[in-house]
Short mmCIF file of C-alpha atoms and ligand atoms in Angstrom, two decimals:
data_model
loop_
_atom_site.label_atom_id
_atom_site.label_comp_id
_atom_site.label_asym_id
_atom_site.label_seq_id
_atom_site.Cartn_x
_atom_site.Cartn_y
_atom_site.Cartn_z
CA LYS A 298 123.94 316.71 210.81
CA ARG A 299 121.54 318.54 213.34
CA ILE A 300 122.43 320.34 216.46
CA ALA A 301 120.29 321.58 219.13
CA VAL A 302 121.54 323.48 221.80
CA LEU A 303 120.42 324.85 225.16
CA ALA A 304 121.90 327.34 226.94
CA SER A 305 121.12 329.94 230.12
CA GLY A 306 122.38 333.47 229.57
CA ARG A 307 124.98 335.38 227.26
CA GLY A 308 125.57 332.15 224.63
CA SER A 309 129.32 333.04 223.51
CA ASN A 310 129.45 328.88 223.38
CA PHE A 311 126.51 329.17 221.60
CA GLN A 312 128.05 331.71 219.36
CA ALA A 313 131.11 329.58 218.02
CA ILE A 314 129.10 327.61 217.19
CA ILE A 315 127.16 328.63 214.67
CA ASP A 316 130.30 330.72 213.69
CA ALA A 317 132.09 327.48 212.86
CA ILE A 318 128.96 325.79 211.17
CA SER A 319 129.21 329.27 208.88
CA ALA A 320 133.21 329.24 208.83
CA GLY A 321 132.24 325.27 207.78
CA THR A 322 134.87 324.42 209.98
CA LEU A 323 130.86 322.34 212.16
CA ARG A 324 129.72 320.79 209.23
CA ALA A 325 126.45 320.37 210.88
CA GLU A 326 122.86 322.91 211.24
CA CYS A 327 121.07 324.18 214.46
CA VAL A 328 118.77 323.67 213.60
CA ARG A 329 116.94 325.33 217.37
CA LEU A 330 118.27 327.15 220.61
CA ILE A 331 116.08 326.02 223.92
CA THR A 332 116.73 328.11 226.75
CA ASP A 333 115.15 327.70 230.48
CA ASN A 334 116.13 331.47 230.52
CA PRO A 335 113.27 334.87 228.63
CA GLY A 336 116.30 337.02 229.68
CA ALA A 337 118.68 334.55 228.08
CA TYR A 338 120.96 337.02 225.37
CA ALA A 339 121.79 333.52 223.39
CA ILE A 340 117.69 334.33 222.81
CA THR A 341 119.09 337.55 220.76
CA ARG A 342 122.32 335.40 218.95
CA ALA A 343 119.85 332.80 218.06
CA GLU A 344 117.78 335.78 215.82
CA GLY A 345 120.96 337.13 214.33
CA ALA A 346 121.43 333.25 213.40
CA GLY A 347 118.31 332.57 212.14
CA VAL A 348 118.03 330.21 214.71
CA PRO A 349 114.37 328.74 216.22
CA VAL A 350 114.55 329.90 219.51
CA THR A 351 112.24 327.54 222.04
CA VAL A 352 111.96 329.02 225.27
CA LEU A 353 110.82 326.99 228.61
CA ASP A 354 110.23 329.70 231.03
CA TYR A 355 111.69 327.69 234.06
CA ARG A 356 110.51 329.67 237.20
CA SER A 357 106.58 329.58 235.18
CA TYR A 358 106.92 325.78 235.89
CA ALA A 359 105.75 325.01 239.40
CA THR A 360 107.82 321.94 239.62
CA LYS A 361 111.17 320.93 238.03
CA GLY A 362 109.04 317.61 236.33
CA ALA A 363 107.22 320.37 234.84
CA TYR A 364 109.31 321.85 233.60
CA GLU A 365 111.78 318.98 232.65
CA ALA A 366 108.20 317.15 230.49
CA ASP A 367 108.39 319.63 228.42
CA LEU A 368 112.49 319.93 227.70
CA LEU A 369 112.38 316.31 227.01
CA ALA A 370 109.25 317.00 224.68
CA ALA A 371 110.87 319.84 223.01
CA MET A 372 114.40 317.59 222.46
CA LYS A 373 112.37 314.90 220.94
CA ASP A 374 110.69 317.31 218.44
CA CYS A 375 114.45 318.94 217.51
CA ARG A 376 114.95 315.44 216.26
CA ALA A 377 118.70 316.60 216.51
CA ASP A 378 121.42 314.28 216.01
CA LEU A 379 123.64 315.80 218.82
CA PHE A 380 122.82 317.99 221.99
CA VAL A 381 125.09 321.14 222.86
CA LEU A 382 124.70 322.18 226.41
CA ALA A 383 126.30 325.71 225.88
CA GLY A 384 126.42 327.78 229.40
CA TYR A 385 123.02 325.54 230.25
CA MET A 386 122.80 326.02 234.03
CA ARG A 387 120.36 323.40 234.91
CA ILE A 388 121.35 319.89 236.49
CA ILE A 389 119.59 318.03 233.49
CA GLY A 390 117.53 314.54 235.48
CA GLU A 391 118.06 311.16 234.22
CA ALA A 392 114.73 310.39 232.10
CA ILE A 393 115.94 313.45 229.50
CA THR A 394 119.99 311.89 230.26
CA ASP A 395 118.88 308.29 229.32
CA ALA A 396 116.94 309.56 227.01
CA PHE A 397 119.62 311.40 224.71
CA ALA A 398 122.73 308.84 226.02
CA GLY A 399 125.89 309.28 224.46
CA LYS A 400 124.19 312.51 221.69
CA MET A 401 124.28 315.36 224.95
CA ILE A 402 127.62 316.75 225.42
CA ASN A 403 128.83 319.40 227.67
CA ILE A 404 131.52 322.32 227.91
CA HIS A 405 132.73 322.95 231.61
CA PRO A 406 135.06 325.58 232.12
CA ALA A 407 137.91 323.45 234.52
CA LEU A 408 140.27 320.34 233.82
CA LEU A 409 136.91 317.91 234.61
CA PRO A 410 137.25 315.66 237.75
CA ALA A 411 138.57 318.80 239.73
CA PHE A 412 136.43 321.89 240.56
CA ALA A 413 132.68 320.07 239.03
CA GLY A 414 129.93 322.62 239.61
CA LEU A 415 129.32 325.87 239.79
CA HIS A 416 131.99 328.69 240.02
CA ALA A 417 134.50 326.61 238.02
CA GLN A 418 137.09 329.49 237.85
CA ARG A 419 137.19 331.09 241.02
CA GLN A 420 137.19 327.64 242.51
CA ALA A 421 140.90 327.33 240.79
CA ILE A 422 142.34 330.49 241.71
CA GLU A 423 141.15 329.36 245.40
CA TYR A 424 142.94 325.89 245.61
CA GLY A 425 145.72 328.15 243.64
CA VAL A 426 146.29 325.63 240.75
CA LYS A 427 149.05 326.58 238.03
CA VAL A 428 146.94 325.04 235.14
CA ALA A 429 143.27 325.57 234.90
CA GLY A 430 141.82 324.51 231.83
CA CYS A 431 138.07 323.22 229.80
CA THR A 432 136.24 319.91 229.38
CA VAL A 433 133.72 318.73 226.76
CA HIS A 434 132.27 315.64 227.93
CA PHE A 435 129.25 313.68 227.40
CA VAL A 436 126.76 314.79 230.02
CA ASP A 437 125.67 311.41 231.81
CA GLY A 438 123.48 311.63 235.02
CA GLY A 439 125.97 313.22 237.11
CA MET A 440 127.24 316.62 237.49
CA ASP A 441 129.75 317.32 235.10
CA SER A 442 130.98 313.76 235.32
CA GLY A 443 130.57 312.07 231.90
CA PRO A 444 133.20 310.49 229.85
CA ILE A 445 135.76 313.15 228.52
CA ILE A 446 136.22 314.11 224.80
CA LEU A 447 138.26 316.81 224.94
CA GLN A 448 140.63 318.68 227.31
CA VAL A 449 142.56 322.31 226.58
CA CYS A 450 144.90 323.83 228.97
CA VAL A 451 145.00 327.20 230.63
CA PRO A 452 147.50 328.52 231.98
CA VAL A 453 147.13 330.78 235.82
CA LEU A 454 149.12 333.67 235.80
CA GLU A 455 150.22 335.84 239.13
CA GLY A 456 147.52 338.21 239.65
CA ASP A 457 144.78 336.49 237.67
CA ASP A 458 141.94 336.68 239.59
CA GLU A 459 138.96 334.20 238.51
CA ASP A 460 137.03 337.15 235.61
CA SER A 461 140.47 337.02 234.61
CA LEU A 462 140.91 333.43 234.19
CA ALA A 463 137.42 332.94 232.35
CA GLU A 464 138.52 335.17 230.15
CA ARG A 465 141.71 333.26 229.54
CA ILE A 466 139.81 330.07 229.57
CA LEU A 467 136.11 330.82 227.56
CA VAL A 468 138.52 331.82 224.76
CA GLU A 469 139.89 327.60 224.69
CA GLU A 470 135.59 327.41 225.55
CA HIS A 471 135.07 328.61 222.06
CA ARG A 472 137.83 326.41 220.38
CA ALA A 473 136.80 323.49 222.19
CA LEU A 474 133.11 323.14 222.48
CA PRO A 475 132.90 323.49 218.34
CA ALA A 476 135.62 321.04 217.83
CA ALA A 477 134.67 318.90 219.86
CA ALA A 478 131.02 318.55 218.48
CA ALA A 479 132.30 318.80 214.97
CA LEU A 480 134.12 315.18 215.66
CA PHE A 481 130.57 313.94 217.20
CA CYS A 482 129.42 315.46 213.77
CA GLU A 483 132.44 313.07 211.88
CA GLY A 484 131.45 310.07 213.28
CA ARG A 485 134.80 309.51 215.16
CA VAL A 486 134.41 310.16 218.84
CA PHE A 487 133.75 306.68 220.35
CA VAL A 488 132.93 305.77 223.83
CA GLU A 489 134.07 302.25 225.46
CA GLY A 490 133.08 302.92 228.69
CA ARG A 491 134.76 305.62 231.09
CA ARG A 492 137.49 306.09 228.01
CA VAL A 493 136.42 308.01 224.17
CA ARG A 494 138.57 307.20 221.19
CA ILE A 495 138.95 309.53 218.90
CA LEU A 496 139.81 308.93 215.39
CA PRO A 497 141.51 309.87 212.57
CA PRO A 498 140.54 311.93 209.71
CA GLY A 499 138.33 309.47 207.16
CA ASP A 500 140.26 309.21 204.07
C1 GRF B 628 131.35 329.34 229.90
O1 GRF B 628 132.25 329.56 230.98
C2 GRF B 628 130.98 327.63 230.62
O2 GRF B 628 131.49 327.36 230.72
C3 GRF B 628 129.91 328.24 231.77
O3 GRF B 628 128.66 329.15 231.21
C4 GRF B 628 129.45 329.76 231.08
C5 GRF B 628 128.53 330.45 229.83
O4 GRF B 628 129.23 331.07 228.93
N1 GRF B 628 128.90 326.63 232.02
P1 GRF B 628 127.86 331.39 227.59
O5 GRF B 628 126.61 331.18 227.94
O6 GRF B 628 128.54 330.31 226.44
O7 GRF B 628 129.19 333.13 226.75
#
C-alpha cells in the first residue's frame, strides 16, 4: 500500500511511520512527505529515509484557497491509498477532506472528543484530568472530529506539566499511529457511521 504523510514540524510521528515500515510492522511504502513549512525538520527525516518531499510554503500563497488547490493537486499526484496527518498543523478544507474521505487519518494528543484543537496536553493539565492520551481518527470536515480508530490512555502524574505529559503521550503516539496505519493497510478498518470496527487478523 502507498502512504503519503503530511507534517508541519519536528516530524517524530512521521519518523515513527518510516521506522514501522523499515521494521516490517507496517507493510506499506511511504511515497511522499508533503509539508507546508520549508523549515520543517520532517524534511530532514524524509531525506534520510529517501522519501520524496513536496514543500508548499504556506506563506508564499496569497490565499488559503490557492494553497489548498496546490495541496489537492499534490495529494492526487501521490496516488496514495492512505494519507497520514502527522503533526500537520493546518485545518484541511472540505474540498480535500471530501476528495479523500475514508483514507485520511490524523493523530491527536488527547482522548477526543476531549481537548480538540491546539495545546491539547496543556488543556488536559489545566482541566485537571487524571487520564490523558492520544487518538487516531479519520479526518472529516471538522477539526479533530472524525470517526475514532484507536485511542491509548496515558496517566497524568503528580508534578506533570504540559511538557512532561506531552513527552509521555508522544511515546504512545509513536505506537498508535503506525498501528492504525497498519490496520488500515491490512484492510481491517471499517467505518459504520461514527463507529469504526477493527476486524480480527485475517487467516
Ligand atoms: C504530536 O504530539 C501530534 O499529536 C500533534 O503535534 C505533535 C507533532 O509532533 N499534532 P511531531 O511533529 O510528529 O514530532
